[in-house]
PDB file of C-alpha atoms in Angstrom:
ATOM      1  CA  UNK A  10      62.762  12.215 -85.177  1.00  0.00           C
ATOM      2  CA  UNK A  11      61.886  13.530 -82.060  1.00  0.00           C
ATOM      3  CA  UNK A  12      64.845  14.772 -79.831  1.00  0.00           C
ATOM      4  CA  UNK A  13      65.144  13.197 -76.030  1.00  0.00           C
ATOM      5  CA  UNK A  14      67.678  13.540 -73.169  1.00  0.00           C
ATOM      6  CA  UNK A  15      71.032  11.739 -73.830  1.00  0.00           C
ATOM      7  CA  UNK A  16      71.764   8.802 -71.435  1.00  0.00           C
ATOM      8  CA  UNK A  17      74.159   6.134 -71.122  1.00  0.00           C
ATOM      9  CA  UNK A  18      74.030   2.975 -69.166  1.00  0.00           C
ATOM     10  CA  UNK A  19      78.099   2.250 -69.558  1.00  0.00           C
ATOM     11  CA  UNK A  20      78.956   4.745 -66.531  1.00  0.00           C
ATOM     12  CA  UNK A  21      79.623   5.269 -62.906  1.00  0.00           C
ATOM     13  CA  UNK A  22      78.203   7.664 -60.516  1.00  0.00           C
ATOM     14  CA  UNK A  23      79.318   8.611 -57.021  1.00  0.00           C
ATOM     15  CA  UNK A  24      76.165   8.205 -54.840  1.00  0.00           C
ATOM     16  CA  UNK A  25      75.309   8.976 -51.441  1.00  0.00           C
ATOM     17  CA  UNK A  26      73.396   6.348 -50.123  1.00  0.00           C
ATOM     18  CA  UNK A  27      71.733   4.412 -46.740  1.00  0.00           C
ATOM     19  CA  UNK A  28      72.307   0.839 -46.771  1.00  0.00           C
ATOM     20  CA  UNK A  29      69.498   0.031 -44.435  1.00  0.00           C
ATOM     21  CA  UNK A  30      67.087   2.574 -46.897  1.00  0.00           C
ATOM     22  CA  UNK A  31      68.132  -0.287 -49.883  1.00  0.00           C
ATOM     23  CA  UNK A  32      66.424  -3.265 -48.102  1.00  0.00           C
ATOM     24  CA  UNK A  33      62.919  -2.719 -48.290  1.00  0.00           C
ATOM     25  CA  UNK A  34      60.223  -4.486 -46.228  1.00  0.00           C
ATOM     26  CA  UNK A  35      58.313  -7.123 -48.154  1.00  0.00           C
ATOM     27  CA  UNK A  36      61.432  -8.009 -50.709  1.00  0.00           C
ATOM     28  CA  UNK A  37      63.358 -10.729 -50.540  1.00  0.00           C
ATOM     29  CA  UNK A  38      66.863  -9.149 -49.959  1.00  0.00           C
ATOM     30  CA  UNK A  39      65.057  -7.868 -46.725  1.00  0.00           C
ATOM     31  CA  UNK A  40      63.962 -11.212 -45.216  1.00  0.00           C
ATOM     32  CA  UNK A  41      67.123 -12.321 -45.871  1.00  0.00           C
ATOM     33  CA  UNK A  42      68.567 -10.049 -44.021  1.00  0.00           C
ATOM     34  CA  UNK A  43      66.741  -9.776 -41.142  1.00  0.00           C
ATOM     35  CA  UNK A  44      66.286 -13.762 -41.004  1.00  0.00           C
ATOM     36  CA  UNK A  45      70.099 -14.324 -40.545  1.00  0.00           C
ATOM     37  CA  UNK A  46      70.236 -11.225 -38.501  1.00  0.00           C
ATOM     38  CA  UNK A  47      68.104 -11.796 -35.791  1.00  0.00           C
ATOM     39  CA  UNK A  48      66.503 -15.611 -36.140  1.00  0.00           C
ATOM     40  CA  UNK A  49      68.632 -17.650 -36.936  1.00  0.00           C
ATOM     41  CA  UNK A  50      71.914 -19.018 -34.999  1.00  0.00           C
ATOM     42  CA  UNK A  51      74.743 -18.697 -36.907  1.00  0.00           C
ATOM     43  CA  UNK A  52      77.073 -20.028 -34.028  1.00  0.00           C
ATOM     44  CA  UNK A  53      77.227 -23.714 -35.484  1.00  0.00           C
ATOM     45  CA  UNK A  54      80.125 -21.761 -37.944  1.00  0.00           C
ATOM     46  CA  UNK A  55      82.149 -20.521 -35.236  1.00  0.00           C
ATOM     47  CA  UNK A  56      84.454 -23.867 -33.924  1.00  0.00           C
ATOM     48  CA  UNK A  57      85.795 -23.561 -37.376  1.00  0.00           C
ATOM     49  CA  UNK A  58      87.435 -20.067 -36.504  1.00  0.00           C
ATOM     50  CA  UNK A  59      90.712 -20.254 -34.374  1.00  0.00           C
ATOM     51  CA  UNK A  60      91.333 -16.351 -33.963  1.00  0.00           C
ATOM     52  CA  UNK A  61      89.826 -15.948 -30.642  1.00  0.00           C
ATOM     53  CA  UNK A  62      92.844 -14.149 -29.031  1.00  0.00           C
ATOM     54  CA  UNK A  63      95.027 -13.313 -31.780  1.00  0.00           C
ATOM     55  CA  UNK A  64      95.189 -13.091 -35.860  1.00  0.00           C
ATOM     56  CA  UNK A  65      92.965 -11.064 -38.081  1.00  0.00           C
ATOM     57  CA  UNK A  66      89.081 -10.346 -37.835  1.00  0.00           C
ATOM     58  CA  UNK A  67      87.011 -13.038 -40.041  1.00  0.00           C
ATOM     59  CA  UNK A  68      83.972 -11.874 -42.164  1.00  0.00           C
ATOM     60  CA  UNK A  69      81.295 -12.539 -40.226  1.00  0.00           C
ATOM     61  CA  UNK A  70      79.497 -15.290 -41.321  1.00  0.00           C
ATOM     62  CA  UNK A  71      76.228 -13.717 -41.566  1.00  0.00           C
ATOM     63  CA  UNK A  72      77.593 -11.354 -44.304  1.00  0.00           C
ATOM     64  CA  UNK A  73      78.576 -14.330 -46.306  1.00  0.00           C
ATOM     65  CA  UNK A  74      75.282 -16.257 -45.921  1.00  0.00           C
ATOM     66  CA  UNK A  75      73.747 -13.142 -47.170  1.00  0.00           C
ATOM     67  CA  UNK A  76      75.580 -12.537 -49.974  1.00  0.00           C
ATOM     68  CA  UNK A  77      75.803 -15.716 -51.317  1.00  0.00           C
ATOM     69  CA  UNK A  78      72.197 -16.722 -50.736  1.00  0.00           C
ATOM     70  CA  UNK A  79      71.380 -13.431 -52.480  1.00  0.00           C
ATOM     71  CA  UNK A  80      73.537 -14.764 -55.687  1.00  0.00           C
ATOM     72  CA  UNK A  81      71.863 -17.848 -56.055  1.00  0.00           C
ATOM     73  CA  UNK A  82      68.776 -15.592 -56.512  1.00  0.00           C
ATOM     74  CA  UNK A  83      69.935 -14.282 -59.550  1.00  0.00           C
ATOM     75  CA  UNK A  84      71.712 -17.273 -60.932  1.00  0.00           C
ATOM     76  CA  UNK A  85      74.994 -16.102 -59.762  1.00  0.00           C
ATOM     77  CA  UNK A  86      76.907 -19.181 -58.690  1.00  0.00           C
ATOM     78  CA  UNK A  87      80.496 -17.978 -58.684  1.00  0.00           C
ATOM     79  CA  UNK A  88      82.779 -16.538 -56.059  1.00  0.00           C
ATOM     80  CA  UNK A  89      85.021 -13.878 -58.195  1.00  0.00           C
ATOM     81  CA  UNK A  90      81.473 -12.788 -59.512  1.00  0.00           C
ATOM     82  CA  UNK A  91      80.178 -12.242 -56.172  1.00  0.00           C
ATOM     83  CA  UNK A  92      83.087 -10.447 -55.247  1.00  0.00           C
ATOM     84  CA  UNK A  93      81.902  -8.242 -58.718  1.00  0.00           C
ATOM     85  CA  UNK A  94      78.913  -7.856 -57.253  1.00  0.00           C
ATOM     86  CA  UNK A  95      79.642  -6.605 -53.832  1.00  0.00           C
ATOM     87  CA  UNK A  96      81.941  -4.005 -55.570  1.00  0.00           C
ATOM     88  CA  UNK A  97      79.163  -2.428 -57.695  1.00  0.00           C
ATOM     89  CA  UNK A  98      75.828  -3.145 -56.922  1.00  0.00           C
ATOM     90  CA  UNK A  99      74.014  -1.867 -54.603  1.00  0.00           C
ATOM     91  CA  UNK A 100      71.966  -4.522 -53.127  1.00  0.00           C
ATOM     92  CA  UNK A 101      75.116  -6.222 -52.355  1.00  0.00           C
ATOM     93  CA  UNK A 102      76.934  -3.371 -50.733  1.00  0.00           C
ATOM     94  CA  UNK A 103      73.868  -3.153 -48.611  1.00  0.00           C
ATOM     95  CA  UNK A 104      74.066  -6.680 -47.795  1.00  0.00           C
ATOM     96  CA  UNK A 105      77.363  -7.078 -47.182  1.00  0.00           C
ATOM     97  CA  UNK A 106      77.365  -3.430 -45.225  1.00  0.00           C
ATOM     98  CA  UNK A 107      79.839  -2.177 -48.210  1.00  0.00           C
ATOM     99  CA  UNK A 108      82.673  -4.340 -47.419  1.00  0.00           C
ATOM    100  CA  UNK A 109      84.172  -6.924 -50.030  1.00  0.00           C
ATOM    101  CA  UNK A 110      85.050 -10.075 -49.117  1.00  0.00           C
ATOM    102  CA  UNK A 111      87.930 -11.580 -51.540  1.00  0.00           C
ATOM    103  CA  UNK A 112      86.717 -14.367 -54.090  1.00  0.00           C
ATOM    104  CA  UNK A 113      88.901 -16.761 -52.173  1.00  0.00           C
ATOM    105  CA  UNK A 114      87.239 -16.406 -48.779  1.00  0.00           C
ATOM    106  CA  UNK A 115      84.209 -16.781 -50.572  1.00  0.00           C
ATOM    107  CA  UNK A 116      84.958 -20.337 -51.950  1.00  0.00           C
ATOM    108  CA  UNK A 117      86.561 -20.921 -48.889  1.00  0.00           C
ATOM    109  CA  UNK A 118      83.518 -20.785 -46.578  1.00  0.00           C
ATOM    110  CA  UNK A 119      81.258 -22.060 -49.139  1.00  0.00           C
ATOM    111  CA  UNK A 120      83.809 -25.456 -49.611  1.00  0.00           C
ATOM    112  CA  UNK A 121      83.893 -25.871 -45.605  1.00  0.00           C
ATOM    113  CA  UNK A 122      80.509 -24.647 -44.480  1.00  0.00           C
ATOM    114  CA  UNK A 123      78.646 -26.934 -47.045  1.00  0.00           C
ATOM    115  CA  UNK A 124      76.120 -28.556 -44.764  1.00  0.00           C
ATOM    116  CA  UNK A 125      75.388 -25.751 -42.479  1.00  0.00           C
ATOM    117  CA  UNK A 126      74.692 -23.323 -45.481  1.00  0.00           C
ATOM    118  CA  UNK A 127      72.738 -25.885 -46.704  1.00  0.00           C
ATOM    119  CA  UNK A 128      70.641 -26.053 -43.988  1.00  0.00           C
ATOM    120  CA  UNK A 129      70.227 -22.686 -43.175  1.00  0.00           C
ATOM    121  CA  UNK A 130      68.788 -21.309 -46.932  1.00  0.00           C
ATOM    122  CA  UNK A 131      66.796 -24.430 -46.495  1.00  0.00           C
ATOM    123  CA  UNK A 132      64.726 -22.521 -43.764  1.00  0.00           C
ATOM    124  CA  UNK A 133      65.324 -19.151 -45.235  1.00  0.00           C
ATOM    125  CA  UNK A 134      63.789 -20.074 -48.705  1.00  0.00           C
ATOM    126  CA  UNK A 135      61.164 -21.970 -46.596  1.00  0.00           C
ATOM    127  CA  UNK A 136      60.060 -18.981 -44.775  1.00  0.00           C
ATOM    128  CA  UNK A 137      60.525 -16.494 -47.915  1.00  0.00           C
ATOM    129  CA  UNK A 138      58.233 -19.067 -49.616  1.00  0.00           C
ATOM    130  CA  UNK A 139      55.561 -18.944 -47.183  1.00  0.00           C
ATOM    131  CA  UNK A 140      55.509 -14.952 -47.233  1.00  0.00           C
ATOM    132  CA  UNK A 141      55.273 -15.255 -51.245  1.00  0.00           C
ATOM    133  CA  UNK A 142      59.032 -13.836 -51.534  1.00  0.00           C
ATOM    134  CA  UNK A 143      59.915 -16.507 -54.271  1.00  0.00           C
ATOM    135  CA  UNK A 144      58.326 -17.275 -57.796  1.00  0.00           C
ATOM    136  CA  UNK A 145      59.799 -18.736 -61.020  1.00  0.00           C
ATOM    137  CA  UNK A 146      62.008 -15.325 -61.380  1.00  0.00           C
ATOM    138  CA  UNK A 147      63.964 -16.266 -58.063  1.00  0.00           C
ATOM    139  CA  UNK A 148      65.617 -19.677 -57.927  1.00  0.00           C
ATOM    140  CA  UNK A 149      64.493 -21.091 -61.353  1.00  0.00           C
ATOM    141  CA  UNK A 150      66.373 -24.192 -62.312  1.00  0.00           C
ATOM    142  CA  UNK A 151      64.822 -26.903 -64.701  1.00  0.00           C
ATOM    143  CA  UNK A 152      62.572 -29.181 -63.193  1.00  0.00           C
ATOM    144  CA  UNK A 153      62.393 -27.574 -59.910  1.00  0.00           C
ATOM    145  CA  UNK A 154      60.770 -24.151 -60.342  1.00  0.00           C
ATOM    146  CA  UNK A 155      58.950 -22.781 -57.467  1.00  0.00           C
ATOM    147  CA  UNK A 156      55.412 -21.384 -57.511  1.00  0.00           C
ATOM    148  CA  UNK A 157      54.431 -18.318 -56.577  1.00  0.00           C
ATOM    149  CA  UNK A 158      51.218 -19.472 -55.312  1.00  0.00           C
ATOM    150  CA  UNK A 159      52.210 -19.842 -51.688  1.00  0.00           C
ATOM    151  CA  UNK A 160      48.914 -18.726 -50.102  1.00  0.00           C
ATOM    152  CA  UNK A 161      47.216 -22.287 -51.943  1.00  0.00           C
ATOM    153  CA  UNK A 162      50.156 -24.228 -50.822  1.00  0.00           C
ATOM    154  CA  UNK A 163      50.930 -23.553 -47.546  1.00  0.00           C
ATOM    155  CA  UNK A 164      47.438 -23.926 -46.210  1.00  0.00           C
ATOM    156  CA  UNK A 165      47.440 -27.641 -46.845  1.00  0.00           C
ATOM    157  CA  UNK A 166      49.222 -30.395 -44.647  1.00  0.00           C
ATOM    158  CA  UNK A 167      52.667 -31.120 -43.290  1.00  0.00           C
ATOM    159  CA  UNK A 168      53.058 -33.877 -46.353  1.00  0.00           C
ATOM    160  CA  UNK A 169      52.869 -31.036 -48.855  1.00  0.00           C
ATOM    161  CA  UNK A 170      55.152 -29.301 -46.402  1.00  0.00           C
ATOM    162  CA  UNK A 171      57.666 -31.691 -46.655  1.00  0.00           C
ATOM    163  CA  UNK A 172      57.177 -31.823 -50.407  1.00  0.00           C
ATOM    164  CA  UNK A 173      57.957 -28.551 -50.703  1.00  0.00           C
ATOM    165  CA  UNK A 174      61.413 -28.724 -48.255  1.00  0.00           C
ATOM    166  CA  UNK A 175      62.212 -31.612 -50.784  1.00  0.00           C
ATOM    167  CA  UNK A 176      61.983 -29.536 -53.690  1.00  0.00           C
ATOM    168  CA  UNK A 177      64.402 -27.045 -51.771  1.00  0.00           C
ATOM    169  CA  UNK A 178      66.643 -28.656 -50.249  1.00  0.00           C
ATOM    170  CA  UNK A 179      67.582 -30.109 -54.190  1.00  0.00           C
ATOM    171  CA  UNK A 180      67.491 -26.893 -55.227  1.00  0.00           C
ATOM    172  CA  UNK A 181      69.721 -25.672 -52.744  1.00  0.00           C
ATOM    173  CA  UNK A 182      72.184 -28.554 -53.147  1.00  0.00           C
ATOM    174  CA  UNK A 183      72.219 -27.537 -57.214  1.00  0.00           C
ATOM    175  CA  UNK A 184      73.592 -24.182 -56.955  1.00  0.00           C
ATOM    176  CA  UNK A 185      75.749 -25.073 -53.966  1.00  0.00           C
ATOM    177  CA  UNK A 186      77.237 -28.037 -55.962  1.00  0.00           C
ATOM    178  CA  UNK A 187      77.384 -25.711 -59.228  1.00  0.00           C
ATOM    179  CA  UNK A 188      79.320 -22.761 -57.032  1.00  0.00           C
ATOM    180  CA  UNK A 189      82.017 -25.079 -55.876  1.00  0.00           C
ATOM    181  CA  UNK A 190      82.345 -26.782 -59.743  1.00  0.00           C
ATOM    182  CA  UNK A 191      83.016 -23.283 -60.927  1.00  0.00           C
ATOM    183  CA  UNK A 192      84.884 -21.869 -58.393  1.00  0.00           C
ATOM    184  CA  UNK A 193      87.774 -24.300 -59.530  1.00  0.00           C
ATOM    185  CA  UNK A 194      88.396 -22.903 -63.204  1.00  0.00           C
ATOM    186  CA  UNK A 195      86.250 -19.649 -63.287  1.00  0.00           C
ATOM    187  CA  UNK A 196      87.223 -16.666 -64.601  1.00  0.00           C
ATOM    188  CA  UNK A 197      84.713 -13.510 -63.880  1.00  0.00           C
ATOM    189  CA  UNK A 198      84.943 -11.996 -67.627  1.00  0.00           C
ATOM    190  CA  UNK A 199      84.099 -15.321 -68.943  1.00  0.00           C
ATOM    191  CA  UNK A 200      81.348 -16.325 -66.457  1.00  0.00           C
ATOM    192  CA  UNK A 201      79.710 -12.910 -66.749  1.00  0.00           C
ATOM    193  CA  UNK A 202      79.788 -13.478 -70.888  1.00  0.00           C
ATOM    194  CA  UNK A 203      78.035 -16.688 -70.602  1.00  0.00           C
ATOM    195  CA  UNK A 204      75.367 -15.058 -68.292  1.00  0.00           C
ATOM    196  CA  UNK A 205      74.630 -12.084 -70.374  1.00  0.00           C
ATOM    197  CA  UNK A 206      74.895 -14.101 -73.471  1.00  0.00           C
ATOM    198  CA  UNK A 207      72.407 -16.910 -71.986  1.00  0.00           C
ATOM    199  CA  UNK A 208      70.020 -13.665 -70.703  1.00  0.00           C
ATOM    200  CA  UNK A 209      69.962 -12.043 -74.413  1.00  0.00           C
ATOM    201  CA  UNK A 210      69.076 -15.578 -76.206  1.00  0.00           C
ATOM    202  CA  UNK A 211      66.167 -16.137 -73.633  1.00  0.00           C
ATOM    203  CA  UNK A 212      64.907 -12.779 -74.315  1.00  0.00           C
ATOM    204  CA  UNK A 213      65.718 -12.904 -77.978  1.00  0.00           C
ATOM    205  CA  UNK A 214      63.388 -16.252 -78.557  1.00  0.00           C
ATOM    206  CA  UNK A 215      60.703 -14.772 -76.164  1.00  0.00           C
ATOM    207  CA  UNK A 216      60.482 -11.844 -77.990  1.00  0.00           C
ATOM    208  CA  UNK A 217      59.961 -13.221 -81.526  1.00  0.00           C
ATOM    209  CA  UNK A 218      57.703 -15.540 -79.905  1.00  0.00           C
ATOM    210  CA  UNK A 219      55.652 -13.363 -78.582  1.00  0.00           C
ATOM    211  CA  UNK A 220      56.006 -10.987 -81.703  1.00  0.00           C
ATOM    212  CA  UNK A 221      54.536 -13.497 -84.147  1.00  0.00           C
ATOM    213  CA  UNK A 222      51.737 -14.182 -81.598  1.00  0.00           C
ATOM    214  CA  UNK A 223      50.735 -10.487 -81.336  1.00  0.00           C
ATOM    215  CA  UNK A 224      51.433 -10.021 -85.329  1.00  0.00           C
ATOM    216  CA  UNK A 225      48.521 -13.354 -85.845  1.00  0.00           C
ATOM    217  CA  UNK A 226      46.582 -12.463 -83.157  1.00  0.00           C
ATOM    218  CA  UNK A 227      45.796  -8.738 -82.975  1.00  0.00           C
ATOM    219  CA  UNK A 228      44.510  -6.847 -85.548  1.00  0.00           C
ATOM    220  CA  UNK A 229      46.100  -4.117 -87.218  1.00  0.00           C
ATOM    221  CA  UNK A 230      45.508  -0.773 -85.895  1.00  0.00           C
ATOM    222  CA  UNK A 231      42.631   1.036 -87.838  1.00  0.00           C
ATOM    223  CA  UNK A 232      41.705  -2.448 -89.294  1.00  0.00           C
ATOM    224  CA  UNK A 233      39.865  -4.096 -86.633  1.00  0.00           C
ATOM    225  CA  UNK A 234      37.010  -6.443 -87.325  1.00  0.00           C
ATOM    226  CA  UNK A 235      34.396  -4.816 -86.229  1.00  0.00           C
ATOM    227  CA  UNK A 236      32.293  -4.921 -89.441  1.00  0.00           C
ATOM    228  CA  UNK A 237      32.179  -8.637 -88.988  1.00  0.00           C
ATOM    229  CA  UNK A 238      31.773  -8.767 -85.408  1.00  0.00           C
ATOM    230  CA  UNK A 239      29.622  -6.626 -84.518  1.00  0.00           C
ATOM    231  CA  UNK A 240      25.760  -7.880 -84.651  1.00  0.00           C
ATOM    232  CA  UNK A 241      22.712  -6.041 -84.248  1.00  0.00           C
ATOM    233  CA  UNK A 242      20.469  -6.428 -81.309  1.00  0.00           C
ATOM    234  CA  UNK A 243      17.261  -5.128 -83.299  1.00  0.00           C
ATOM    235  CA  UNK A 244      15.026  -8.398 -83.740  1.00  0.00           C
ATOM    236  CA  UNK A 245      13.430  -8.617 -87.729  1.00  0.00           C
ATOM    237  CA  UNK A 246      10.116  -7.663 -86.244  1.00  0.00           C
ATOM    238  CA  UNK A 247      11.047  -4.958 -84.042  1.00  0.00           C
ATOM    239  CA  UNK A 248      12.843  -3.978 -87.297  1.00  0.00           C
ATOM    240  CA  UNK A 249       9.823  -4.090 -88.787  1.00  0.00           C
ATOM    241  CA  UNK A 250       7.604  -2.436 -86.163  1.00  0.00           C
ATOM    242  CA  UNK A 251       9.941   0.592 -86.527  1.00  0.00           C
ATOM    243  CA  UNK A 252       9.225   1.219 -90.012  1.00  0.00           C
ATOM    244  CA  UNK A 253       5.713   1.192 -89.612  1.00  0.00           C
ATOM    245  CA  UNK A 254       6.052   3.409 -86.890  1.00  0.00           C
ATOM    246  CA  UNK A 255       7.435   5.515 -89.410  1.00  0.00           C
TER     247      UNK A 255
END
């Protein structure tokens, strides 16, 4: 048995880090972030906030949007888990500048803000689509999968345009609708069981699927079919023409 480097997966490491240097051009955490940054107006949020000349700071809404818009990418449709999230990975400490809102503030602005975040991702995930940001790993719910083939799509008309925003806007309303459901009896252990456990089963049945089809399809190595395959180009009479030659 050959001998490698030890490593384990289960740990922590102290890091020094850039949170700008995380969000790469051309990924979809970056348009995110830049969208809510500097396009779109975020001040349809603010009448709801009464701590103009006195109380505590709010999270600013953009952090929020960005952070929860990000967890919907990866199927993550709970508060406490987002919370998780912002406390250990680094995408969302880049996002959310390293701070941590609590899960309650969370569900809070998600329960109150319902149509304006609604509309907002609408546009972002409109815009992420067009650039090709979004395929069936971001955003995949049954029956409303988006393709990755933007470039086909968004070169045809404004009624495959508004097709499209259809398909969003449900999706959007799904995981919006699903957040708030499980916001009112989650529990982060459990929720992050459920996930992991879901993940391994999909993987599990992909890989013996694809197993068997490899095992049937390929053949073994050193016991290809070449004998059969192979043909010879040599006509009968140039066959023949050769061995008079000779």
């Amino acid at each position: 048995m050959p001998k490698f480097i030890p490593y384990n997966y289960d740990q922590t490491s102290m890091v020094v880090i850039n949170f700008k240097d995380q969000l790469q051009p051309g990924t979809f955490e970056y348009a995110v972030h830049y969208l809510i940054n500097e396009k779109l107006d975020l001040s349809i949020f603010y009448p709801k906030y009464s701590n103009h000349d006195s109380g505590r700071p709010a999270y600013d809404p953009a952090i929020l949007l960005k952070i929860i818009l990000f967890a919907y990418s990866k199927g993550i449709t709970s508060s406490r888990e987002i919370q998780w999230c912002c406390e250990t990975n680094i995408i969302f400490k880049a996002l959310s500048c390293d701070t941590v809102p609590h899960f309650t503030t969370i569900a809070a602005f998600v329960s109150g803000h319902t149509s304006e975040i609604e509309h907002l991702f609408e546009q972002i995930l409109l815009i992420c689509h067009e650039q090709g940001l979004l395929g069936n790993e971001l955003f995949a719910i049954d029956g409303c999968k988006m393709s990755s083939n933007a470039a086909k799509e968004w070169s045809g008309t404004f009624k495959e345009l508004e097709e499209k925003r259809s398909k969003i806007k449900r999706l959007i309303n799904h995981h919006v609708t699903e957040h708030k459901a499980i916001d009112k009896y989650d529990s982060l252990n459990e929720e992050r069981t459920k996930r992991a456990e879901k993940a391994i089963e999909t993987l599990s049945k992909a890989h013996e699927k694809i197993n068997e089809f490899l095992k049937t399809s390929d053949p073994r190595m050193g016991q290809g079919k070449r004998k059969q395959e192979v043909k010879s180009n040599i006509t009968d009479n140039q066959s023949a023409k050769m061995t008079t030659s000779k």
